mmCIF file of C-alpha atoms and ligand atoms in Angstrom:
data_model
loop_
_atom_site.group_PDB
_atom_site.id
_atom_site.type_symbol
_atom_site.label_atom_id
_atom_site.label_comp_id
_atom_site.label_asym_id
_atom_site.label_seq_id
_atom_site.Cartn_x
_atom_site.Cartn_y
_atom_site.Cartn_z
ATOM 1 C CA MET A 4 -0.121 0.073 -0.157
ATOM 2 C CA ASN A 5 2.879 2.330 0.809
ATOM 3 C CA HIS A 6 4.182 1.721 -2.679
ATOM 4 C CA ALA A 7 0.678 2.944 -4.200
ATOM 5 C CA ILE A 8 0.594 6.174 -1.897
ATOM 6 C CA ASP A 9 4.126 6.926 -3.159
ATOM 7 C CA GLY A 10 2.965 6.477 -6.674
ATOM 8 C CA ALA A 11 -0.115 8.773 -6.291
ATOM 9 C CA ALA A 12 1.854 11.501 -4.374
ATOM 10 C CA GLN A 13 4.346 11.364 -7.194
ATOM 11 C CA ALA A 14 1.428 11.914 -9.646
ATOM 12 C CA PHE A 15 0.109 14.546 -7.521
ATOM 13 C CA ARG A 16 3.338 16.639 -7.449
ATOM 14 C CA GLN A 17 3.403 16.419 -11.130
ATOM 15 C CA LEU A 18 -0.032 17.711 -11.348
ATOM 16 C CA LEU A 19 0.575 20.473 -9.083
ATOM 17 C CA GLU A 20 3.806 21.506 -11.187
ATOM 18 C CA GLU A 21 1.596 21.545 -14.144
ATOM 19 C CA GLN A 22 -0.980 23.502 -12.911
ATOM 20 C CA LEU A 23 1.380 26.346 -11.472
ATOM 21 C CA ALA A 24 2.778 26.132 -15.030
ATOM 22 C CA ARG A 25 -0.437 26.636 -16.572
ATOM 23 C CA VAL A 26 -1.257 29.731 -14.452
ATOM 24 C CA ALA A 27 2.291 31.174 -15.285
ATOM 25 C CA ALA A 28 1.751 30.878 -19.158
ATOM 26 C CA MET A 29 -1.956 32.525 -18.845
ATOM 27 C CA ASN A 30 -2.149 35.252 -21.672
ATOM 28 C CA THR A 31 -3.802 38.428 -20.587
ATOM 29 C CA GLU A 32 -3.598 40.297 -23.709
ATOM 30 C CA LYS A 33 -7.154 40.688 -25.294
ATOM 31 C CA THR A 34 -8.031 40.793 -28.904
ATOM 32 C CA ASP A 35 -9.660 44.063 -29.774
ATOM 33 C CA PHE A 36 -12.342 43.308 -32.525
ATOM 34 C CA SER A 37 -13.462 46.956 -32.592
ATOM 35 C CA SER A 38 -10.142 47.716 -34.467
ATOM 36 C CA LYS A 39 -9.116 44.434 -35.876
ATOM 37 C CA LYS A 40 -8.514 44.695 -39.668
ATOM 38 C CA THR A 41 -9.533 41.199 -40.709
ATOM 39 C CA VAL A 42 -11.724 38.716 -38.706
ATOM 40 C CA THR A 43 -11.565 35.102 -39.507
ATOM 41 C CA ILE A 44 -14.635 33.099 -38.527
ATOM 42 C CA GLY A 45 -13.883 29.240 -38.604
ATOM 43 C CA VAL A 46 -16.880 26.982 -38.879
ATOM 44 C CA ILE A 47 -16.601 23.540 -37.587
ATOM 45 C CA ASP A 48 -19.167 20.697 -38.551
ATOM 46 C CA GLY A 49 -18.932 18.417 -35.761
ATOM 47 C CA ASP A 50 -20.993 15.075 -35.710
ATOM 48 C CA GLY A 51 -24.264 13.841 -36.230
ATOM 49 C CA ILE A 52 -26.775 16.877 -37.009
ATOM 50 C CA GLY A 53 -23.741 19.201 -36.803
ATOM 51 C CA PRO A 54 -22.849 19.350 -40.475
ATOM 52 C CA VAL A 55 -26.835 20.138 -41.153
ATOM 53 C CA ILE A 56 -27.209 23.024 -38.526
ATOM 54 C CA THR A 57 -23.732 24.575 -38.979
ATOM 55 C CA ALA A 58 -24.313 24.712 -42.705
ATOM 56 C CA GLN A 59 -27.428 26.835 -42.055
ATOM 57 C CA ALA A 60 -25.504 29.153 -39.747
ATOM 58 C CA ALA A 61 -22.820 29.729 -42.167
ATOM 59 C CA ARG A 62 -25.533 30.701 -44.905
ATOM 60 C CA VAL A 63 -26.665 33.347 -42.401
ATOM 61 C CA LEU A 64 -23.429 34.604 -41.571
ATOM 62 C CA GLU A 65 -22.471 34.840 -45.233
ATOM 63 C CA LYS A 66 -25.660 36.931 -45.982
ATOM 64 C CA LEU A 67 -25.330 39.199 -42.771
ATOM 65 C CA LEU A 68 -21.660 39.863 -43.538
ATOM 66 C CA ALA A 69 -21.819 39.794 -47.362
ATOM 67 C CA HIS A 70 -20.207 43.327 -47.706
ATOM 68 C CA GLU A 71 -17.390 42.590 -45.322
ATOM 69 C CA ILE A 72 -16.700 39.349 -46.786
ATOM 70 C CA ALA A 73 -16.442 41.070 -50.193
ATOM 71 C CA GLY A 74 -14.261 43.803 -48.677
ATOM 72 C CA GLY A 75 -11.947 41.169 -47.066
ATOM 73 C CA SER A 76 -12.457 42.346 -43.598
ATOM 74 C CA VAL A 77 -14.112 39.051 -42.609
ATOM 75 C CA GLU A 78 -13.388 35.503 -43.880
ATOM 76 C CA VAL A 79 -15.508 32.659 -43.059
ATOM 77 C CA ARG A 80 -13.214 29.362 -43.246
ATOM 78 C CA LYS A 81 -14.476 25.735 -43.122
ATOM 79 C CA ILE A 82 -12.564 23.655 -40.594
ATOM 80 C CA ARG A 83 -12.822 19.937 -41.399
ATOM 81 C CA GLY A 84 -11.795 16.888 -39.725
ATOM 82 C CA LEU A 85 -13.125 17.452 -36.098
ATOM 83 C CA THR A 86 -15.287 14.258 -36.601
ATOM 84 C CA ILE A 87 -15.548 11.300 -34.196
ATOM 85 C CA GLU A 88 -14.299 9.027 -36.790
ATOM 86 C CA ASN A 89 -11.001 11.024 -37.254
ATOM 87 C CA ARG A 90 -10.640 11.650 -33.655
ATOM 88 C CA LYS A 91 -10.875 7.876 -32.926
ATOM 89 C CA ALA A 92 -8.513 7.081 -35.611
ATOM 90 C CA GLN A 93 -5.764 9.471 -34.169
ATOM 91 C CA GLY A 94 -6.762 8.896 -30.537
ATOM 92 C CA LYS A 95 -6.596 12.632 -30.122
ATOM 93 C CA ALA A 96 -9.615 15.040 -28.764
ATOM 94 C CA ILE A 97 -8.486 17.264 -31.706
ATOM 95 C CA PRO A 98 -6.105 15.950 -34.060
ATOM 96 C CA SER A 99 -3.066 18.404 -34.630
ATOM 97 C CA GLU A 100 -3.785 19.548 -38.111
ATOM 98 C CA VAL A 101 -7.185 20.281 -37.012
ATOM 99 C CA LEU A 102 -6.003 22.404 -33.946
ATOM 100 C CA GLU A 103 -3.680 24.189 -36.472
ATOM 101 C CA GLN A 104 -6.534 25.230 -38.526
ATOM 102 C CA ILE A 105 -8.484 26.181 -35.579
ATOM 103 C CA LYS A 106 -5.775 28.347 -34.280
ATOM 104 C CA SER A 107 -5.540 30.217 -37.520
ATOM 105 C CA CYS A 108 -8.903 31.630 -36.878
ATOM 106 C CA ASP A 109 -10.216 34.157 -34.308
ATOM 107 C CA VAL A 110 -13.302 33.122 -33.557
ATOM 108 C CA LEU A 111 -15.067 29.719 -34.171
ATOM 109 C CA LEU A 112 -18.602 28.471 -34.617
ATOM 110 C CA LYS A 113 -18.941 24.997 -33.611
ATOM 111 C CA GLY A 114 -21.456 22.225 -34.186
ATOM 112 C CA PRO A 115 -21.937 19.552 -31.418
ATOM 113 C CA THR A 116 -19.143 17.025 -31.249
ATOM 114 C CA GLU A 117 -19.723 13.188 -29.910
ATOM 115 C CA THR A 118 -18.116 12.448 -26.716
ATOM 116 C CA PRO A 119 -17.769 8.727 -26.280
ATOM 117 C CA LYS A 120 -18.574 7.252 -22.867
ATOM 118 C CA GLY A 121 -15.744 5.608 -21.080
ATOM 119 C CA GLY A 122 -12.431 4.823 -22.993
ATOM 120 C CA SER A 123 -9.818 7.502 -23.025
ATOM 121 C CA LEU A 124 -10.899 9.856 -25.699
ATOM 122 C CA GLU A 125 -11.347 13.288 -24.043
ATOM 123 C CA SER A 126 -14.129 15.588 -25.060
ATOM 124 C CA ALA A 127 -13.435 17.637 -27.792
ATOM 125 C CA ASN A 128 -15.289 20.581 -26.111
ATOM 126 C CA VAL A 129 -13.166 20.371 -22.937
ATOM 127 C CA ALA A 130 -10.082 19.949 -25.066
ATOM 128 C CA MET A 131 -10.823 23.147 -27.167
ATOM 129 C CA ARG A 132 -11.718 25.343 -24.087
ATOM 130 C CA ARG A 133 -8.238 24.293 -22.616
ATOM 131 C CA GLU A 134 -6.248 24.564 -25.752
ATOM 132 C CA LEU A 135 -7.641 28.155 -26.692
ATOM 133 C CA ASP A 136 -7.975 29.007 -23.032
ATOM 134 C CA LEU A 137 -11.581 29.793 -23.166
ATOM 135 C CA TYR A 138 -12.251 30.614 -19.633
ATOM 136 C CA ALA A 139 -15.582 32.156 -19.687
ATOM 137 C CA ASN A 140 -18.486 30.176 -20.580
ATOM 138 C CA CYS A 141 -21.168 32.798 -21.030
ATOM 139 C CA ARG A 142 -24.862 31.422 -21.384
ATOM 140 C CA PRO A 143 -27.845 33.655 -21.704
ATOM 141 C CA VAL A 144 -31.255 32.507 -20.641
ATOM 142 C CA SER A 145 -34.202 34.515 -21.332
ATOM 143 C CA VAL A 146 -38.148 34.149 -21.012
ATOM 144 C CA PRO A 147 -39.565 37.514 -21.327
ATOM 145 C CA GLU A 148 -43.110 36.805 -20.407
ATOM 146 C CA LYS A 149 -41.776 35.221 -17.119
ATOM 147 C CA ASN A 150 -39.521 38.296 -16.474
ATOM 148 C CA ILE A 151 -36.508 36.134 -16.784
ATOM 149 C CA ASP A 152 -33.388 37.568 -18.089
ATOM 150 C CA TRP A 153 -30.253 35.858 -16.832
ATOM 151 C CA MET A 154 -26.885 35.714 -17.992
ATOM 152 C CA PHE A 155 -24.529 32.968 -16.429
ATOM 153 C CA PHE A 156 -20.584 33.061 -16.350
ATOM 154 C CA ARG A 157 -19.315 29.679 -15.595
ATOM 155 C CA GLU A 158 -15.644 29.404 -15.125
ATOM 156 C CA ASN A 159 -14.631 27.063 -18.085
ATOM 157 C CA THR A 160 -10.886 25.946 -17.666
ATOM 158 C CA GLU A 161 -10.604 25.089 -13.984
ATOM 159 C CA GLY A 162 -12.311 23.610 -11.251
ATOM 160 C CA GLU A 163 -13.410 20.074 -11.376
ATOM 161 C CA TYR A 164 -12.661 19.920 -15.111
ATOM 162 C CA VAL A 165 -9.050 20.727 -15.548
ATOM 163 C CA LEU A 166 -7.776 17.511 -13.944
ATOM 164 C CA GLY A 167 -11.131 15.481 -14.594
ATOM 165 C CA SER A 168 -9.108 12.788 -16.583
ATOM 166 C CA ARG A 169 -6.162 12.803 -13.991
ATOM 167 C CA GLY A 170 -7.430 11.415 -10.963
ATOM 168 C CA VAL A 171 -5.414 8.713 -9.065
ATOM 169 C CA GLU A 172 -6.516 5.452 -8.014
ATOM 170 C CA LEU A 173 -5.333 3.227 -4.972
ATOM 171 C CA PRO A 174 -6.632 -0.084 -4.075
ATOM 172 C CA GLY A 175 -10.095 0.399 -2.973
ATOM 173 C CA MET A 176 -10.147 4.080 -3.383
ATOM 174 C CA ALA A 177 -10.260 6.780 -6.239
ATOM 175 C CA VAL A 178 -9.412 10.561 -5.859
ATOM 176 C CA ASP A 179 -10.045 13.410 -8.215
ATOM 177 C CA PHE A 180 -8.886 16.870 -7.869
ATOM 178 C CA LYS A 181 -10.399 20.270 -8.006
ATOM 179 C CA VAL A 182 -8.397 23.167 -8.845
ATOM 180 C CA THR A 183 -9.033 26.983 -8.209
ATOM 181 C CA THR A 184 -6.460 29.679 -9.006
ATOM 182 C CA ASP A 185 -6.215 33.280 -8.247
ATOM 183 C CA LEU A 186 -5.761 34.422 -11.625
ATOM 184 C CA GLY A 187 -8.218 32.051 -12.960
ATOM 185 C CA THR A 188 -11.136 33.217 -10.696
ATOM 186 C CA ARG A 189 -10.090 36.787 -11.226
ATOM 187 C CA ARG A 190 -10.527 36.735 -14.923
ATOM 188 C CA ILE A 191 -13.965 35.129 -14.872
ATOM 189 C CA ALA A 192 -15.143 37.569 -11.955
ATOM 190 C CA ARG A 193 -14.091 40.623 -13.875
ATOM 191 C CA ALA A 194 -15.886 39.100 -17.034
ATOM 192 C CA ALA A 195 -19.208 38.782 -15.123
ATOM 193 C CA PHE A 196 -18.792 42.136 -13.507
ATOM 194 C CA ASP A 197 -17.925 43.939 -16.562
ATOM 195 C CA TYR A 198 -20.782 42.441 -18.227
ATOM 196 C CA ALA A 199 -23.057 43.584 -15.368
ATOM 197 C CA ARG A 200 -21.621 47.174 -15.608
ATOM 198 C CA ASN A 201 -21.825 47.373 -19.461
ATOM 199 C CA ASN A 202 -25.540 46.066 -19.731
ATOM 200 C CA GLY A 203 -26.981 48.101 -16.674
ATOM 201 C CA LYS A 204 -27.277 45.179 -14.442
ATOM 202 C CA THR A 205 -26.984 45.830 -10.622
ATOM 203 C CA HIS A 206 -26.674 42.411 -9.097
ATOM 204 C CA VAL A 207 -24.292 39.386 -9.520
ATOM 205 C CA ALA A 208 -24.904 36.176 -7.515
ATOM 206 C CA VAL A 209 -21.696 34.325 -6.559
ATOM 207 C CA VAL A 210 -23.007 30.651 -6.577
ATOM 208 C CA THR A 211 -20.634 28.106 -4.691
ATOM 209 C CA LYS A 212 -20.504 25.474 -2.192
ATOM 210 C CA ALA A 213 -17.881 27.161 0.078
ATOM 211 C CA ASN A 214 -19.284 25.649 3.119
ATOM 212 C CA ILE A 215 -18.044 22.371 1.974
ATOM 213 C CA MET A 216 -15.212 22.940 -0.586
ATOM 214 C CA LYS A 217 -13.402 25.245 1.682
ATOM 215 C CA LYS A 218 -10.308 25.865 0.074
ATOM 216 C CA THR A 219 -11.271 26.129 -3.723
ATOM 217 C CA ASP A 220 -14.732 27.681 -3.391
ATOM 218 C CA GLY A 221 -13.725 29.541 -0.490
ATOM 219 C CA LYS A 222 -11.012 31.206 -2.803
ATOM 220 C CA PHE A 223 -13.533 31.531 -5.642
ATOM 221 C CA THR A 224 -16.012 33.505 -3.191
ATOM 222 C CA ALA A 225 -13.145 35.684 -1.611
ATOM 223 C CA ILE A 226 -11.723 36.763 -5.050
ATOM 224 C CA ALA A 227 -15.156 37.380 -6.346
ATOM 225 C CA HIS A 228 -15.760 39.884 -3.764
ATOM 226 C CA GLU A 229 -12.300 41.477 -4.057
ATOM 227 C CA VAL A 230 -13.181 42.030 -7.679
ATOM 228 C CA ALA A 231 -16.462 43.343 -6.829
ATOM 229 C CA ALA A 232 -14.966 46.106 -4.770
ATOM 230 C CA ASP A 233 -14.123 47.663 -8.196
ATOM 231 C CA TYR A 234 -17.713 47.835 -9.036
ATOM 232 C CA PRO A 235 -19.495 49.569 -6.040
ATOM 233 C CA GLU A 236 -22.764 50.206 -8.167
ATOM 234 C CA ILE A 237 -23.065 46.271 -8.322
ATOM 235 C CA THR A 238 -24.226 44.261 -5.246
ATOM 236 C CA ALA A 239 -22.448 40.823 -5.015
ATOM 237 C CA GLU A 240 -24.457 38.322 -3.077
ATOM 238 C CA ASP A 241 -23.220 34.646 -2.135
ATOM 239 C CA TYR A 242 -25.423 31.668 -2.588
ATOM 240 C CA TYR A 243 -24.786 27.946 -2.195
ATOM 241 C CA ILE A 244 -25.446 26.030 -5.365
ATOM 242 C CA ASP A 245 -28.015 23.567 -3.627
ATOM 243 C CA ILE A 246 -30.399 26.371 -2.476
ATOM 244 C CA MET A 247 -29.883 28.351 -5.780
ATOM 245 C CA THR A 248 -31.025 25.390 -7.945
ATOM 246 C CA ALA A 249 -34.214 25.622 -5.717
ATOM 247 C CA ASN A 250 -34.610 29.376 -6.250
ATOM 248 C CA LEU A 251 -34.639 28.972 -9.826
ATOM 249 C CA LEU A 252 -37.834 27.019 -9.663
ATOM 250 C CA ASP A 253 -39.369 29.624 -7.542
ATOM 251 C CA GLU A 254 -41.401 31.750 -9.877
ATOM 252 C CA LYS A 255 -41.319 34.706 -7.738
ATOM 253 C CA LEU A 256 -37.680 34.564 -6.371
ATOM 254 C CA ARG A 257 -35.926 33.917 -9.660
ATOM 255 C CA GLN A 258 -36.914 37.190 -11.211
ATOM 256 C CA GLN A 259 -34.496 39.134 -9.102
ATOM 257 C CA PHE A 260 -31.616 37.196 -10.664
ATOM 258 C CA GLN A 261 -29.539 38.753 -13.318
ATOM 259 C CA VAL A 262 -25.951 37.673 -13.618
ATOM 260 C CA PHE A 263 -24.639 34.563 -12.339
ATOM 261 C CA LEU A 264 -20.893 33.685 -11.297
ATOM 262 C CA LEU A 265 -19.928 30.030 -10.777
ATOM 263 C CA PRO A 266 -17.124 27.617 -10.857
ATOM 264 C CA ASN A 267 -17.077 25.215 -13.705
ATOM 265 C CA LEU A 268 -19.267 22.068 -12.450
ATOM 266 C CA TYR A 269 -21.952 24.153 -10.816
ATOM 267 C CA GLY A 270 -22.175 26.225 -13.975
ATOM 268 C CA ASP A 271 -22.343 23.068 -16.080
ATOM 269 C CA ILE A 272 -25.385 21.859 -13.978
ATOM 270 C CA ILE A 273 -27.399 24.960 -13.329
ATOM 271 C CA THR A 274 -27.251 25.956 -16.959
ATOM 272 C CA ASP A 275 -29.061 23.021 -17.986
ATOM 273 C CA GLU A 276 -31.754 23.774 -15.505
ATOM 274 C CA ALA A 277 -31.833 27.235 -16.642
ATOM 275 C CA ALA A 278 -32.088 26.206 -20.345
ATOM 276 C CA GLN A 279 -34.860 23.669 -19.358
ATOM 277 C CA ILE A 280 -36.808 26.646 -17.756
ATOM 278 C CA GLN A 281 -36.336 28.671 -21.296
ATOM 279 C CA GLY A 282 -37.645 25.768 -23.111
ATOM 280 C CA GLY A 283 -35.061 22.864 -23.359
ATOM 281 C CA VAL A 284 -31.411 22.701 -23.841
ATOM 282 C CA GLY A 285 -32.075 22.788 -27.466
ATOM 283 C CA THR A 286 -33.091 26.499 -27.260
ATOM 284 C CA ALA A 287 -29.875 27.483 -25.715
ATOM 285 C CA GLY A 288 -26.492 29.214 -27.229
ATOM 286 C CA SER A 289 -23.337 29.198 -25.275
ATOM 287 C CA ALA A 290 -20.240 31.245 -25.792
ATOM 288 C CA ASN A 291 -16.856 30.151 -24.670
ATOM 289 C CA ILE A 292 -14.658 33.298 -24.523
ATOM 290 C CA GLY A 293 -11.031 33.693 -23.819
ATOM 291 C CA ASP A 294 -8.623 37.000 -24.402
ATOM 292 C CA ARG A 295 -7.349 35.751 -27.685
ATOM 293 C CA TYR A 296 -9.932 33.297 -28.962
ATOM 294 C CA ALA A 297 -13.667 32.665 -28.555
ATOM 295 C CA MET A 298 -15.773 29.882 -29.543
ATOM 296 C CA PHE A 299 -19.639 29.586 -30.005
ATOM 297 C CA GLU A 300 -21.718 26.512 -29.777
ATOM 298 C CA ALA A 301 -25.195 25.280 -29.329
ATOM 299 C CA VAL A 302 -25.772 23.779 -25.954
ATOM 300 C CA HIS A 303 -27.501 20.488 -27.254
ATOM 301 C CA GLY A 304 -25.634 17.326 -28.412
ATOM 302 C CA THR A 305 -25.377 15.653 -31.938
ATOM 303 C CA ALA A 306 -28.959 14.079 -31.962
ATOM 304 C CA PRO A 307 -27.827 10.588 -33.028
ATOM 305 C CA ARG A 308 -31.529 9.310 -32.771
ATOM 306 C CA LEU A 309 -32.620 12.013 -35.459
ATOM 307 C CA ILE A 310 -29.718 10.639 -37.764
ATOM 308 C CA GLN A 311 -30.619 7.007 -37.235
ATOM 309 C CA GLN A 312 -34.166 7.770 -38.377
ATOM 310 C CA GLY A 313 -33.006 9.630 -41.352
ATOM 311 C CA LEU A 314 -34.327 12.708 -40.313
ATOM 312 C CA GLY A 315 -31.166 14.733 -39.993
ATOM 313 C CA ASP A 316 -32.289 17.188 -42.340
ATOM 314 C CA TYR A 317 -34.977 18.263 -39.937
ATOM 315 C CA ALA A 318 -32.608 19.063 -36.989
ATOM 316 C CA ASN A 319 -33.449 22.609 -35.535
ATOM 317 C CA PRO A 320 -30.777 25.188 -36.148
ATOM 318 C CA ALA A 321 -32.074 27.559 -33.603
ATOM 319 C CA SER A 322 -29.504 27.163 -30.854
ATOM 320 C CA ILE A 323 -26.522 27.141 -33.254
ATOM 321 C CA LEU A 324 -28.050 30.362 -34.747
ATOM 322 C CA LYS A 325 -28.355 32.034 -31.074
ATOM 323 C CA ALA A 326 -24.831 31.146 -30.601
ATOM 324 C CA THR A 327 -24.262 32.911 -34.065
ATOM 325 C CA ALA A 328 -25.715 36.159 -32.677
ATOM 326 C CA LEU A 329 -23.488 35.771 -29.861
ATOM 327 C CA LEU A 330 -20.502 35.526 -32.136
ATOM 328 C CA LEU A 331 -21.544 38.592 -34.118
ATOM 329 C CA ARG A 332 -21.863 40.549 -30.889
ATOM 330 C CA HIS A 333 -18.558 39.373 -29.563
ATOM 331 C CA ILE A 334 -16.689 40.743 -32.742
ATOM 332 C CA CYS A 335 -18.568 43.856 -32.414
ATOM 333 C CA ARG A 336 -20.781 43.301 -35.241
ATOM 334 C CA THR A 337 -23.719 44.598 -33.176
ATOM 335 C CA ASP A 338 -26.111 45.573 -36.046
ATOM 336 C CA ALA A 339 -25.799 42.179 -37.505
ATOM 337 C CA ALA A 340 -26.409 40.566 -34.175
ATOM 338 C CA ASP A 341 -29.348 42.591 -33.514
ATOM 339 C CA ARG A 342 -31.000 41.727 -36.866
ATOM 340 C CA LEU A 343 -30.368 38.013 -36.454
ATOM 341 C CA GLU A 344 -31.729 37.999 -32.890
ATOM 342 C CA LYS A 345 -35.103 40.056 -34.026
ATOM 343 C CA ALA A 346 -35.404 37.488 -36.936
ATOM 344 C CA LEU A 347 -35.041 34.566 -34.681
ATOM 345 C CA ALA A 348 -37.638 35.808 -32.141
ATOM 346 C CA ALA A 349 -40.181 36.761 -35.172
ATOM 347 C CA CYS A 350 -39.468 33.503 -37.536
ATOM 348 C CA PRO A 351 -42.809 31.921 -37.877
ATOM 349 C CA VAL A 352 -41.790 28.559 -39.246
ATOM 350 C CA ARG A 353 -41.079 25.584 -37.228
ATOM 351 C CA VAL A 354 -38.807 22.426 -37.832
ATOM 352 C CA ALA A 355 -40.200 19.114 -37.614
ATOM 353 C CA SER A 356 -38.356 18.271 -34.309
ATOM 354 C CA ASP A 357 -39.868 21.434 -32.904
ATOM 355 C CA GLY A 358 -43.728 20.420 -33.591
ATOM 356 C CA GLY A 359 -43.601 22.022 -37.112
ATOM 357 C CA GLU A 360 -43.060 20.461 -40.631
ATOM 358 C CA ALA A 361 -39.903 22.176 -42.071
ATOM 359 C CA THR A 362 -36.516 21.124 -42.724
ATOM 360 C CA ALA A 363 -33.563 23.142 -41.160
ATOM 361 C CA ALA A 364 -32.944 24.420 -44.561
ATOM 362 C CA GLU A 365 -36.563 25.775 -45.172
ATOM 363 C CA TYR A 366 -36.544 27.216 -41.645
ATOM 364 C CA THR A 367 -33.255 29.201 -42.538
ATOM 365 C CA ASP A 368 -34.891 30.441 -45.724
ATOM 366 C CA ALA A 369 -37.758 31.794 -43.709
ATOM 367 C CA LEU A 370 -35.536 33.379 -41.191
ATOM 368 C CA MET A 371 -33.204 34.776 -43.986
ATOM 369 C CA ALA A 372 -36.174 36.607 -45.387
ATOM 370 C CA LEU A 373 -36.532 38.486 -42.190
ATOM 371 C CA LEU A 374 -33.017 39.719 -41.925
HETATM 372 C C1 IPM B 521 -21.526 21.659 -21.661
HETATM 373 C C2 IPM B 521 -21.352 20.104 -21.728
HETATM 374 C C3 IPM B 521 -20.020 19.606 -21.669
HETATM 375 C C4 IPM B 521 -19.465 20.026 -20.294
HETATM 376 C C5 IPM B 521 -19.779 18.276 -22.033
HETATM 377 C C6 IPM B 521 -20.241 17.834 -23.400
HETATM 378 C C7 IPM B 521 -18.292 17.885 -21.801
HETATM 379 O O1 IPM B 521 -22.257 19.670 -20.736
HETATM 380 O O2 IPM B 521 -20.945 22.459 -22.597
HETATM 381 O O3 IPM B 521 -22.239 22.141 -20.718
HETATM 382 O O4 IPM B 521 -19.627 19.196 -19.189
HETATM 383 O O5 IPM B 521 -18.965 21.160 -20.044
HETATM 384 MG MG1 MG B 522 -23.362 20.760 -19.603
#
């Protein structure tokens, strides 16, 4: 047993060194899209219904940005090879030549990618968040008729995820690690408070389980309040994740929330709950933002059942189109983002997987007529 403990301690030492090196290498220079001369948008198909819905999103982008594409200030580039077949064949979450293409872009629009259960192949999402240092996962949820207008800032590169495939096992016992760093917390907190300030919000809920995860969530909370001190017009209030999941089901109470700031795993869980309140995970868009790169995606998966039934063409592109609007806003194409959001809200056509009859392409034809 001593031998096993020594092995585990050795592994732990290496993890600590790696994590300190990660923090030391954190880049803090931000891409300024308002002045950048050319912006390259990479479109990644993904698996299952991915190619169907991203093709529609690419059509919309090409229409909204037609002038800029013609003038050379925007390029929409197809990125191929992030498929489950290729990833399995190479045994890599993101094959190197695909990662190279990805890194040649500024922002990415990504279809869902398959994550095999078990085995050793890591999720392409998690790998991309790490490789591009996409530390802020921003997920808006809005239900105007219920007075719900929420924005979630989920820390996206640390917490329970960063060493999720690197736990240690001893005979009869398994241990996973959770990592929270000062810099990693400060940057996500700043993103949340900046968003609140720039959007006229007055309340940020800091959601953790700091009564139990004393070191990591304790740090997360403490740093969130340090950052909050720079935003005196905004109230920062602490909540525990368990009661917050209950609060979101309380129709009265939940209306008071505006911006949420959370460590990775709590953010993962609560954003599915919030999306369900909005109408299902298929209705939500998600932005993964770093200082250099950003990636935008639908929250739903690859819908293998739809593909098996031969109904892939009827997949609902609404979620990836919401992500497209988030992308446009991120690169400061505010007018195009507004037009797309308005058209999405007004589009009367429903695809077959959403109770209507249209294909993804027919839905998008109708949407584009409204742009
Ligand atoms: C999400 C997903 C991912 C996550 C999975 C696909 C790895 O649930 O984006 O919320 O756990 O972060
Ligand atoms: Mg999730």
